[in-house]
PDB file of C-alpha atoms in Angstrom:
ATOM      1  CA  UNK A  12      16.031 -19.513  10.449  1.00 38.00           C
ATOM      2  CA  UNK A  13      14.356 -17.928  13.407  1.00 40.00           C
ATOM      3  CA  UNK A  14      15.293 -14.291  14.729  1.00 39.00           C
ATOM      4  CA  UNK A  15      16.679 -13.681  17.840  1.00 45.00           C
ATOM      5  CA  UNK A  16      13.765 -13.746  19.628  1.00 56.00           C
ATOM      6  CA  UNK A  17      12.895 -17.126  18.134  1.00 68.00           C
ATOM      7  CA  UNK A  18      10.216 -15.895  15.823  1.00 89.00           C
ATOM      8  CA  UNK A  19       9.726 -15.635  11.995  1.00 94.00           C
ATOM      9  CA  UNK A  20       7.543 -13.782   9.799  1.00 96.00           C
ATOM     10  CA  UNK A  21       5.225 -16.626  10.126  1.00 96.00           C
ATOM     11  CA  UNK A  22       4.332 -16.371  13.776  1.00 94.00           C
ATOM     12  CA  UNK A  23       3.723 -12.953  13.421  1.00 95.00           C
ATOM     13  CA  UNK A  24       1.900 -12.409  10.331  1.00 96.00           C
ATOM     14  CA  UNK A  25      -1.825 -11.428   9.318  1.00 95.00           C
ATOM     15  CA  UNK A  26      -2.957 -14.233   7.472  1.00 95.00           C
ATOM     16  CA  UNK A  27      -6.153 -12.578   6.248  1.00 94.00           C
ATOM     17  CA  UNK A  28      -4.740 -10.036   3.963  1.00 93.00           C
ATOM     18  CA  UNK A  29      -6.849  -7.839   2.155  1.00 96.00           C
ATOM     19  CA  UNK A  30      -5.663  -7.356  -1.472  1.00 97.00           C
ATOM     20  CA  UNK A  31      -6.967  -6.062  -4.848  1.00 98.00           C
ATOM     21  CA  UNK A  32      -6.666  -7.151  -7.857  1.00 98.00           C
ATOM     22  CA  UNK A  33      -4.949  -5.837 -10.636  1.00 97.00           C
ATOM     23  CA  UNK A  34      -8.178  -4.909 -12.928  1.00 95.00           C
ATOM     24  CA  UNK A  35     -10.046  -3.278 -10.201  1.00 95.00           C
ATOM     25  CA  UNK A  36     -10.727   0.350 -11.057  1.00 90.00           C
ATOM     26  CA  UNK A  37      -9.452   3.737  -9.566  1.00 88.00           C
ATOM     27  CA  UNK A  38     -13.005   3.845  -8.078  1.00 86.00           C
ATOM     28  CA  UNK A  39     -13.409   0.335  -6.818  1.00 92.00           C
ATOM     29  CA  UNK A  40      -9.784   0.940  -5.119  1.00 93.00           C
ATOM     30  CA  UNK A  41     -10.658   3.694  -3.680  1.00 89.00           C
ATOM     31  CA  UNK A  42     -13.506   2.072  -2.134  1.00 91.00           C
ATOM     32  CA  UNK A  43     -11.748  -0.509  -0.439  1.00 94.00           C
ATOM     33  CA  UNK A  44      -9.123   1.881   0.791  1.00 91.00           C
ATOM     34  CA  UNK A  45     -11.221   4.288   2.325  1.00 89.00           C
ATOM     35  CA  UNK A  46     -13.559   1.341   3.570  1.00 93.00           C
ATOM     36  CA  UNK A  47     -10.942  -0.430   5.725  1.00 94.00           C
ATOM     37  CA  UNK A  48      -8.751   2.760   6.440  1.00 92.00           C
ATOM     38  CA  UNK A  49      -5.610   1.455   4.477  1.00 92.00           C
ATOM     39  CA  UNK A  50      -2.729   3.572   3.079  1.00 90.00           C
ATOM     40  CA  UNK A  51      -1.778   0.818   1.055  1.00 93.00           C
ATOM     41  CA  UNK A  52      -2.956  -2.528  -0.471  1.00 96.00           C
ATOM     42  CA  UNK A  53      -1.328  -5.402  -2.460  1.00 98.00           C
ATOM     43  CA  UNK A  54      -2.273  -6.220  -5.880  1.00 98.00           C
ATOM     44  CA  UNK A  55      -2.842  -9.811  -7.056  1.00 98.00           C
ATOM     45  CA  UNK A  56      -3.492 -11.312 -10.203  1.00 97.00           C
ATOM     46  CA  UNK A  57      -6.037 -13.797 -11.045  1.00 96.00           C
ATOM     47  CA  UNK A  58      -3.800 -17.050  -9.536  1.00 96.00           C
ATOM     48  CA  UNK A  59      -3.495 -14.750  -6.129  1.00 95.00           C
ATOM     49  CA  UNK A  60       0.494 -14.191  -7.369  1.00 97.00           C
ATOM     50  CA  UNK A  61       1.657 -10.770  -6.171  1.00 98.00           C
ATOM     51  CA  UNK A  62       1.844  -8.198  -8.572  1.00 98.00           C
ATOM     52  CA  UNK A  63       2.221  -5.016  -7.013  1.00 97.00           C
ATOM     53  CA  UNK A  64       1.431  -2.825  -4.415  1.00 97.00           C
ATOM     54  CA  UNK A  65      -1.033   0.365  -4.843  1.00 96.00           C
ATOM     55  CA  UNK A  66      -1.135   3.337  -2.042  1.00 93.00           C
ATOM     56  CA  UNK A  67      -3.144   6.401  -1.529  1.00 90.00           C
ATOM     57  CA  UNK A  68       0.113   8.071  -2.544  1.00 90.00           C
ATOM     58  CA  UNK A  69      -0.576   6.596  -6.272  1.00 90.00           C
ATOM     59  CA  UNK A  70      -3.889   7.516  -6.525  1.00 87.00           C
ATOM     60  CA  UNK A  71      -2.842  11.266  -5.193  1.00 86.00           C
ATOM     61  CA  UNK A  72      -0.339  11.471  -8.131  1.00 85.00           C
ATOM     62  CA  UNK A  73      -3.375  10.227 -10.633  1.00 82.00           C
ATOM     63  CA  UNK A  74      -5.378  13.337  -9.008  1.00 75.00           C
ATOM     64  CA  UNK A  75      -2.685  15.770  -9.544  1.00 75.00           C
ATOM     65  CA  UNK A  76      -1.550  14.573 -12.906  1.00 74.00           C
ATOM     66  CA  UNK A  77      -5.371  14.746 -14.305  1.00 70.00           C
ATOM     67  CA  UNK A  78      -6.785  17.598 -12.110  1.00 65.00           C
ATOM     68  CA  UNK A  79      -4.016  20.294 -11.954  1.00 65.00           C
ATOM     69  CA  UNK A  80      -3.886  20.895 -15.937  1.00 61.00           C
ATOM     70  CA  UNK A  81      -7.105  22.217 -15.421  1.00 56.00           C
ATOM     71  CA  UNK A  82      -5.916  24.957 -13.702  1.00 55.00           C
ATOM     72  CA  UNK A  83      -2.787  27.319 -13.601  1.00 52.00           C
ATOM     73  CA  UNK A  84      -0.493  26.746 -10.668  1.00 51.00           C
ATOM     74  CA  UNK A  85      -0.609  30.470 -10.420  1.00 47.00           C
ATOM     75  CA  UNK A  86      -4.481  30.700  -9.761  1.00 52.00           C
ATOM     76  CA  UNK A  87      -3.996  27.693  -7.309  1.00 50.00           C
ATOM     77  CA  UNK A  88      -1.598  29.711  -5.652  1.00 55.00           C
ATOM     78  CA  UNK A  89      -3.582  32.663  -5.063  1.00 54.00           C
ATOM     79  CA  UNK A  90      -6.647  30.987  -4.637  1.00 53.00           C
ATOM     80  CA  UNK A  91      -5.474  27.534  -2.883  1.00 53.00           C
ATOM     81  CA  UNK A  92      -9.500  26.272  -2.541  1.00 56.00           C
ATOM     82  CA  UNK A  93      -9.778  26.547  -6.667  1.00 54.00           C
ATOM     83  CA  UNK A  94      -9.615  23.072  -6.862  1.00 53.00           C
ATOM     84  CA  UNK A  95     -13.003  21.924  -5.593  1.00 55.00           C
ATOM     85  CA  UNK A  96     -15.263  19.152  -5.898  1.00 53.00           C
ATOM     86  CA  UNK A  97     -16.777  20.730  -9.006  1.00 54.00           C
ATOM     87  CA  UNK A  98     -13.213  20.410 -10.510  1.00 52.00           C
ATOM     88  CA  UNK A  99     -13.346  16.727  -9.736  1.00 51.00           C
ATOM     89  CA  UNK A 100     -15.988  16.038 -11.613  1.00 54.00           C
ATOM     90  CA  UNK A 101     -15.089  17.706 -14.602  1.00 50.00           C
ATOM     91  CA  UNK A 102     -11.686  15.993 -14.184  1.00 52.00           C
ATOM     92  CA  UNK A 103     -13.046  12.635 -14.325  1.00 54.00           C
ATOM     93  CA  UNK A 104     -15.759  13.609 -16.955  1.00 54.00           C
ATOM     94  CA  UNK A 105     -12.686  14.611 -18.925  1.00 53.00           C
ATOM     95  CA  UNK A 106     -10.854  11.305 -18.654  1.00 52.00           C
ATOM     96  CA  UNK A 107     -10.675   9.037 -21.702  1.00 53.00           C
ATOM     97  CA  UNK A 108     -10.235   6.241 -20.000  1.00 65.00           C
ATOM     98  CA  UNK A 109      -9.932   5.619 -15.700  1.00 75.00           C
ATOM     99  CA  UNK A 110      -6.927   4.031 -14.991  1.00 83.00           C
ATOM    100  CA  UNK A 111      -7.206   0.422 -13.318  1.00 90.00           C
ATOM    101  CA  UNK A 112      -4.738  -0.543 -10.448  1.00 94.00           C
ATOM    102  CA  UNK A 113      -2.666  -2.096 -12.905  1.00 95.00           C
ATOM    103  CA  UNK A 114      -1.842   1.256 -13.784  1.00 91.00           C
ATOM    104  CA  UNK A 115      -1.108   3.041 -10.473  1.00 91.00           C
ATOM    105  CA  UNK A 116       0.732   0.069  -8.723  1.00 95.00           C
ATOM    106  CA  UNK A 117       4.155  -0.100  -7.883  1.00 94.00           C
ATOM    107  CA  UNK A 118       5.327  -3.434  -9.665  1.00 96.00           C
ATOM    108  CA  UNK A 119       7.639  -5.999  -7.945  1.00 94.00           C
ATOM    109  CA  UNK A 120       7.357  -4.661  -4.487  1.00 95.00           C
ATOM    110  CA  UNK A 121       9.835  -5.871  -1.730  1.00 95.00           C
ATOM    111  CA  UNK A 122       8.431  -8.813  -0.420  1.00 97.00           C
ATOM    112  CA  UNK A 123       9.259 -11.312   2.923  1.00 97.00           C
ATOM    113  CA  UNK A 124       9.119 -14.771   3.487  1.00 97.00           C
ATOM    114  CA  UNK A 125       7.524 -16.755   6.033  1.00 97.00           C
ATOM    115  CA  UNK A 126      10.357 -17.949   7.391  1.00 97.00           C
ATOM    116  CA  UNK A 127      12.234 -14.478   7.148  1.00 96.00           C
ATOM    117  CA  UNK A 128      13.567 -13.678  10.563  1.00 94.00           C
ATOM    118  CA  UNK A 129      12.067 -10.568  12.350  1.00 93.00           C
ATOM    119  CA  UNK A 130      15.594  -8.875  12.405  1.00 91.00           C
ATOM    120  CA  UNK A 131      15.458  -8.932   8.357  1.00 93.00           C
ATOM    121  CA  UNK A 132      12.218  -7.388   8.422  1.00 95.00           C
ATOM    122  CA  UNK A 133      12.698  -4.719  10.640  1.00 93.00           C
ATOM    123  CA  UNK A 134      16.019  -3.728   8.676  1.00 94.00           C
ATOM    124  CA  UNK A 135      14.089  -3.667   5.605  1.00 96.00           C
ATOM    125  CA  UNK A 136      10.939  -1.823   6.784  1.00 96.00           C
ATOM    126  CA  UNK A 137      13.582   0.837   8.179  1.00 96.00           C
ATOM    127  CA  UNK A 138      16.013   0.987   5.649  1.00 96.00           C
ATOM    128  CA  UNK A 139      13.080   1.509   2.895  1.00 95.00           C
ATOM    129  CA  UNK A 140      10.847   3.448   5.011  1.00 94.00           C
ATOM    130  CA  UNK A 141       8.307   0.721   4.570  1.00 93.00           C
ATOM    131  CA  UNK A 142       5.115   0.105   7.110  1.00 93.00           C
ATOM    132  CA  UNK A 143       3.646  -2.723   5.401  1.00 95.00           C
ATOM    133  CA  UNK A 144       5.452  -5.710   3.550  1.00 96.00           C
ATOM    134  CA  UNK A 145       3.700  -8.426   2.217  1.00 98.00           C
ATOM    135  CA  UNK A 146       4.380 -12.093   2.654  1.00 98.00           C
ATOM    136  CA  UNK A 147       4.798 -14.537  -0.217  1.00 98.00           C
ATOM    137  CA  UNK A 148       5.748 -18.077  -1.119  1.00 97.00           C
ATOM    138  CA  UNK A 149       6.650 -18.862  -4.510  1.00 96.00           C
ATOM    139  CA  UNK A 150       5.013 -15.597  -5.526  1.00 96.00           C
ATOM    140  CA  UNK A 151       2.052 -16.087  -4.061  1.00 97.00           C
ATOM    141  CA  UNK A 152       0.246 -13.712  -1.437  1.00 98.00           C
ATOM    142  CA  UNK A 153       0.434 -15.355   1.839  1.00 97.00           C
ATOM    143  CA  UNK A 154      -0.088 -12.601   3.985  1.00 97.00           C
ATOM    144  CA  UNK A 155       1.286  -9.323   5.351  1.00 97.00           C
ATOM    145  CA  UNK A 156       3.883  -7.952   8.399  1.00 97.00           C
ATOM    146  CA  UNK A 157       3.223  -4.620   9.652  1.00 95.00           C
ATOM    147  CA  UNK A 158       5.864  -2.162  11.798  1.00 95.00           C
ATOM    148  CA  UNK A 159       3.260  -2.655  14.531  1.00 94.00           C
ATOM    149  CA  UNK A 160       3.482  -6.340  14.230  1.00 94.00           C
ATOM    150  CA  UNK A 161       7.147  -6.310  14.924  1.00 93.00           C
ATOM    151  CA  UNK A 162       7.482  -3.652  17.209  1.00 91.00           C
ATOM    152  CA  UNK A 163       4.294  -5.630  19.183  1.00 91.00           C
ATOM    153  CA  UNK A 164       6.146  -8.621  19.341  1.00 90.00           C
ATOM    154  CA  UNK A 165       9.357  -7.312  20.345  1.00 83.00           C
ATOM    155  CA  UNK A 166       7.590  -5.617  23.430  1.00 84.00           C
ATOM    156  CA  UNK A 167       5.816  -8.643  24.118  1.00 80.00           C
ATOM    157  CA  UNK A 168       8.758 -10.946  24.310  1.00 70.00           C
ATOM    158  CA  UNK A 169      10.726  -8.194  26.356  1.00 66.00           C
ATOM    159  CA  UNK A 170       7.771  -8.268  28.910  1.00 67.00           C
ATOM    160  CA  UNK A 171       7.391 -12.016  29.308  1.00 64.00           C
ATOM    161  CA  UNK A 172      10.688 -12.026  30.224  1.00 64.00           C
ATOM    162  CA  UNK A 173      10.382  -9.603  33.171  1.00 60.00           C
TER     163      UNK A 173
END
Protein backbone atom coordinates (compact mmCIF):
# COMPACT_ATOMS: atom_id res chain seq x y z
CA UNK A 1 0.00 0.00 0.00
CA UNK A 2 1.57 3.32 -0.99
CA UNK A 3 2.22 5.94 1.65
CA UNK A 4 0.51 9.32 1.77
CA UNK A 5 3.43 10.57 -0.31
CA UNK A 6 2.70 7.87 -2.86
CA UNK A 7 6.00 6.18 -2.17
CA UNK A 8 7.02 2.87 -0.69
CA UNK A 9 10.28 1.55 0.70
CA UNK A 10 11.05 0.03 -2.72
CA UNK A 11 10.97 3.52 -4.28
CA UNK A 12 13.50 4.93 -1.82
CA UNK A 13 15.73 2.11 -0.53
CA UNK A 14 19.33 1.55 -1.50
CA UNK A 15 19.40 -1.71 -3.44
CA UNK A 16 23.16 -2.21 -3.47
CA UNK A 17 23.60 -2.95 0.20
CA UNK A 18 26.83 -3.91 1.89
CA UNK A 19 26.43 -6.92 4.16
CA UNK A 20 28.78 -9.24 6.02
CA UNK A 21 28.66 -13.05 6.35
CA UNK A 22 27.82 -14.38 9.81
CA UNK A 23 31.06 -16.39 9.71
CA UNK A 24 33.29 -13.31 9.25
CA UNK A 25 35.92 -12.64 11.92
CA UNK A 26 36.01 -9.63 14.22
CA UNK A 27 38.96 -8.29 12.21
CA UNK A 28 37.08 -8.64 8.90
CA UNK A 29 34.10 -6.86 10.45
CA UNK A 30 36.21 -3.96 11.71
CA UNK A 31 37.95 -3.67 8.32
CA UNK A 32 34.60 -3.46 6.48
CA UNK A 33 32.98 -1.06 8.96
CA UNK A 34 36.00 1.26 9.02
CA UNK A 35 36.67 0.97 5.30
CA UNK A 36 33.13 2.08 4.47
CA UNK A 37 32.55 4.43 7.44
CA UNK A 38 29.54 2.45 8.69
CA UNK A 39 27.96 2.36 12.14
CA UNK A 40 26.18 -0.93 11.52
CA UNK A 41 25.91 -3.59 8.85
CA UNK A 42 23.37 -6.34 8.04
CA UNK A 43 24.56 -9.91 8.61
CA UNK A 44 23.60 -12.63 6.13
CA UNK A 45 23.91 -16.39 5.94
CA UNK A 46 25.29 -18.30 2.94
CA UNK A 47 21.94 -17.96 1.11
CA UNK A 48 21.79 -14.18 1.55
CA UNK A 49 19.09 -14.39 4.22
CA UNK A 50 19.16 -11.67 6.88
CA UNK A 51 20.18 -13.27 10.18
CA UNK A 52 21.24 -10.22 12.18
CA UNK A 53 22.74 -6.76 12.38
CA UNK A 54 26.09 -5.90 13.92
CA UNK A 55 27.16 -2.43 15.01
CA UNK A 56 30.17 -0.56 16.32
CA UNK A 57 28.50 -0.72 19.73
CA UNK A 58 28.62 -4.55 19.53
CA UNK A 59 32.36 -4.36 18.77
CA UNK A 60 32.90 -2.00 21.71
CA UNK A 61 31.09 -4.46 24.01
CA UNK A 62 33.63 -7.14 23.07
CA UNK A 63 36.56 -4.80 23.60
CA UNK A 64 35.30 -3.73 27.02
CA UNK A 65 34.47 -7.30 28.07
CA UNK A 66 37.87 -8.64 26.94
CA UNK A 67 40.18 -5.84 28.02
CA UNK A 68 38.77 -4.26 31.15
CA UNK A 69 39.54 -7.34 33.27
CA UNK A 70 43.21 -6.58 32.50
CA UNK A 71 42.90 -3.37 34.55
CA UNK A 72 41.04 -2.61 37.71
CA UNK A 73 38.26 -0.04 37.42
CA UNK A 74 40.10 2.07 40.00
CA UNK A 75 43.32 2.28 37.96
CA UNK A 76 41.28 3.32 34.88
CA UNK A 77 39.57 6.08 36.86
CA UNK A 78 42.90 7.35 38.19
CA UNK A 79 44.68 7.07 34.82
CA UNK A 80 42.17 6.94 31.98
CA UNK A 81 45.02 6.46 29.51
CA UNK A 82 45.98 3.16 31.17
CA UNK A 83 44.20 1.29 28.37
CA UNK A 84 46.68 1.80 25.53
CA UNK A 85 47.61 -0.06 22.36
CA UNK A 86 49.83 -2.46 24.35
CA UNK A 87 46.82 -3.47 26.43
CA UNK A 88 44.82 -4.13 23.26
CA UNK A 89 47.60 -6.29 21.83
CA UNK A 90 47.90 -8.24 25.09
CA UNK A 91 44.12 -8.64 25.13
CA UNK A 92 44.06 -10.08 21.62
CA UNK A 93 46.92 -12.46 22.48
CA UNK A 94 44.96 -13.66 25.50
CA UNK A 95 41.80 -14.26 23.50
CA UNK A 96 41.57 -18.01 23.19
CA UNK A 97 39.09 -17.74 20.38
CA UNK A 98 38.49 -14.62 18.33
CA UNK A 99 34.75 -13.96 18.17
CA UNK A 100 32.95 -14.06 14.83
CA UNK A 101 30.20 -11.76 13.61
CA UNK A 102 27.72 -14.48 14.61
CA UNK A 103 28.87 -14.12 18.25
CA UNK A 104 28.41 -10.33 18.24
CA UNK A 105 25.34 -9.67 16.12
CA UNK A 106 21.84 -8.82 17.24
CA UNK A 107 19.64 -11.65 16.00
CA UNK A 108 16.17 -11.17 14.51
CA UNK A 109 16.61 -7.48 13.73
CA UNK A 110 13.68 -5.32 12.78
CA UNK A 111 13.29 -5.12 9.03
CA UNK A 112 10.74 -3.82 6.56
CA UNK A 113 9.29 -5.09 3.30
CA UNK A 114 9.76 -3.30 -0.04
CA UNK A 115 6.02 -2.53 -0.16
CA UNK A 116 5.97 -0.91 3.31
CA UNK A 117 4.91 2.73 3.41
CA UNK A 118 7.39 5.47 4.26
CA UNK A 119 5.14 6.48 7.15
CA UNK A 120 5.45 2.97 8.64
CA UNK A 121 9.23 3.06 8.27
CA UNK A 122 9.43 6.53 9.83
CA UNK A 123 7.43 5.39 12.86
CA UNK A 124 9.54 2.21 13.29
CA UNK A 125 12.77 4.22 13.09
CA UNK A 126 11.56 6.87 15.51
CA UNK A 127 10.02 4.52 18.09
CA UNK A 128 13.01 2.16 18.11
CA UNK A 129 15.81 4.74 17.68
CA UNK A 130 17.01 2.95 14.53
CA UNK A 131 19.00 4.82 11.87
CA UNK A 132 18.94 2.17 9.13
CA UNK A 133 16.53 -0.69 8.47
CA UNK A 134 17.24 -3.75 6.35
CA UNK A 135 14.67 -4.37 3.61
CA UNK A 136 13.77 -8.04 3.18
CA UNK A 137 11.53 -10.13 1.00
CA UNK A 138 10.80 -13.62 2.34
CA UNK A 139 13.79 -13.18 4.68
CA UNK A 140 16.26 -12.37 1.88
CA UNK A 141 18.15 -9.07 2.17
CA UNK A 142 17.02 -6.83 -0.71
CA UNK A 143 18.29 -3.43 0.37
CA UNK A 144 18.49 -0.90 3.16
CA UNK A 145 16.61 2.28 4.00
CA UNK A 146 18.02 5.01 6.22
CA UNK A 147 16.64 8.00 8.08
CA UNK A 148 18.43 10.16 5.49
CA UNK A 149 16.59 8.40 2.65
CA UNK A 150 13.23 9.06 4.32
CA UNK A 151 13.96 12.69 5.18
CA UNK A 152 15.37 13.44 1.71
CA UNK A 153 12.25 11.92 0.10
CA UNK A 154 9.88 13.92 2.31
CA UNK A 155 11.67 17.19 1.63
CA UNK A 156 12.04 16.45 -2.09
CA UNK A 157 8.30 15.83 -2.36
CA UNK A 158 7.55 19.06 -0.40
CA UNK A 159 9.88 21.05 -2.66
CA UNK A 160 8.27 19.56 -5.78
CA UNK A 161 4.82 20.72 -4.59
CA UNK A 162 5.92 24.37 -4.36
